């Protein structure tokens, strides 16, 4: 868990090039007026298994969160 204090910004860039079994858990907690961005890219081949869990918890007022995931199967 990554915590963004009041008025701060956190950006996570995650790149997954694949494997037999992959589990990703990204969690951001946003306080008031904080911003959190998760950008994820993945490449899966053959019988690769992906389990991707991304979560942004808006705990304060006027917080802003964005999750952008792009990939190729």
Short mmCIF file of C-alpha atoms in Angstrom, two decimals:
data_model
loop_
_atom_site.label_atom_id
_atom_site.label_comp_id
_atom_site.label_asym_id
_atom_site.label_seq_id
_atom_site.Cartn_x
_atom_site.Cartn_y
_atom_site.Cartn_z
CA UNK A 1 0.00 0.00 0.00
CA UNK A 2 1.27 3.41 -0.99
CA UNK A 3 -0.18 6.42 0.85
CA UNK A 4 -0.50 9.86 -0.73
CA UNK A 5 -0.63 12.57 1.93
CA UNK A 6 -2.70 15.73 1.54
CA UNK A 7 -1.88 17.61 -1.67
CA UNK A 8 0.69 15.07 -2.95
CA UNK A 9 0.88 13.09 -6.19
CA UNK A 10 1.94 9.46 -6.69
CA UNK A 11 2.47 7.85 -10.08
CA UNK A 12 3.18 4.13 -10.51
CA UNK A 13 4.34 2.77 -13.88
CA UNK A 14 4.22 -1.02 -14.04
CA UNK A 15 5.43 -3.16 -16.97
CA UNK A 16 4.81 -6.91 -17.06
CA UNK A 17 6.59 -8.89 -19.77
CA UNK A 18 4.86 -12.14 -18.83
CA UNK A 19 5.66 -15.42 -17.11
CA UNK A 20 3.81 -18.66 -16.46
CA UNK A 21 1.86 -17.20 -13.53
CA UNK A 22 1.86 -13.52 -12.56
CA UNK A 23 0.01 -11.85 -9.68
CA UNK A 24 0.13 -8.04 -9.36
CA UNK A 25 -1.41 -6.08 -6.48
CA UNK A 26 -1.12 -2.28 -6.51
CA UNK A 27 -2.96 -0.19 -3.91
CA UNK A 28 -2.90 3.59 -3.43
CA UNK A 29 -4.61 5.43 -0.55
CA UNK A 30 -5.40 9.07 -1.31
CA UNK A 31 -5.87 11.71 1.39
CA UNK A 32 -7.53 15.10 0.72
CA UNK A 33 -6.51 16.82 -2.53
CA UNK A 34 -4.06 14.01 -3.38
CA UNK A 35 -3.63 12.45 -6.83
CA UNK A 36 -2.78 8.86 -7.71
CA UNK A 37 -2.06 7.39 -11.13
CA UNK A 38 -1.43 3.74 -12.01
CA UNK A 39 -0.21 3.02 -15.55
CA UNK A 40 0.25 -0.65 -16.43
CA UNK A 41 1.35 -2.44 -19.58
CA UNK A 42 1.45 -6.20 -20.09
CA UNK A 43 2.42 -8.83 -22.65
CA UNK A 44 1.04 -12.36 -22.30
CA UNK A 45 1.97 -15.32 -24.48
CA UNK A 46 0.80 -18.91 -24.93
CA UNK A 47 -0.49 -20.17 -21.58
CA UNK A 48 0.64 -17.22 -19.40
CA UNK A 49 -1.75 -16.48 -16.55
CA UNK A 50 -2.23 -12.89 -15.36
CA UNK A 51 -4.02 -11.84 -12.16
CA UNK A 52 -3.93 -8.03 -11.96
CA UNK A 53 -5.51 -6.21 -9.01
CA UNK A 54 -5.31 -2.41 -9.01
CA UNK A 55 -7.12 -0.32 -6.39
CA UNK A 56 -7.27 3.39 -5.53
CA UNK A 57 -8.89 4.24 -2.19
CA UNK A 58 -10.23 7.82 -2.06
CA UNK A 59 -10.07 8.59 1.68
CA UNK A 60 -10.08 12.38 1.46
CA UNK A 61 -12.16 15.01 -0.29
CA UNK A 62 -11.18 16.31 -3.75
CA UNK A 63 -8.82 13.41 -4.43
CA UNK A 64 -8.26 12.23 -7.99
CA UNK A 65 -7.32 8.72 -9.17
CA UNK A 66 -6.67 7.18 -12.56
CA UNK A 67 -5.93 3.60 -13.65
CA UNK A 68 -4.80 3.01 -17.24
CA UNK A 69 -4.03 -0.57 -18.38
CA UNK A 70 -2.96 -1.62 -21.87
CA UNK A 71 -1.79 -5.00 -23.06
CA UNK A 72 -1.39 -7.68 -25.69
CA UNK A 73 -2.66 -11.24 -25.31
#
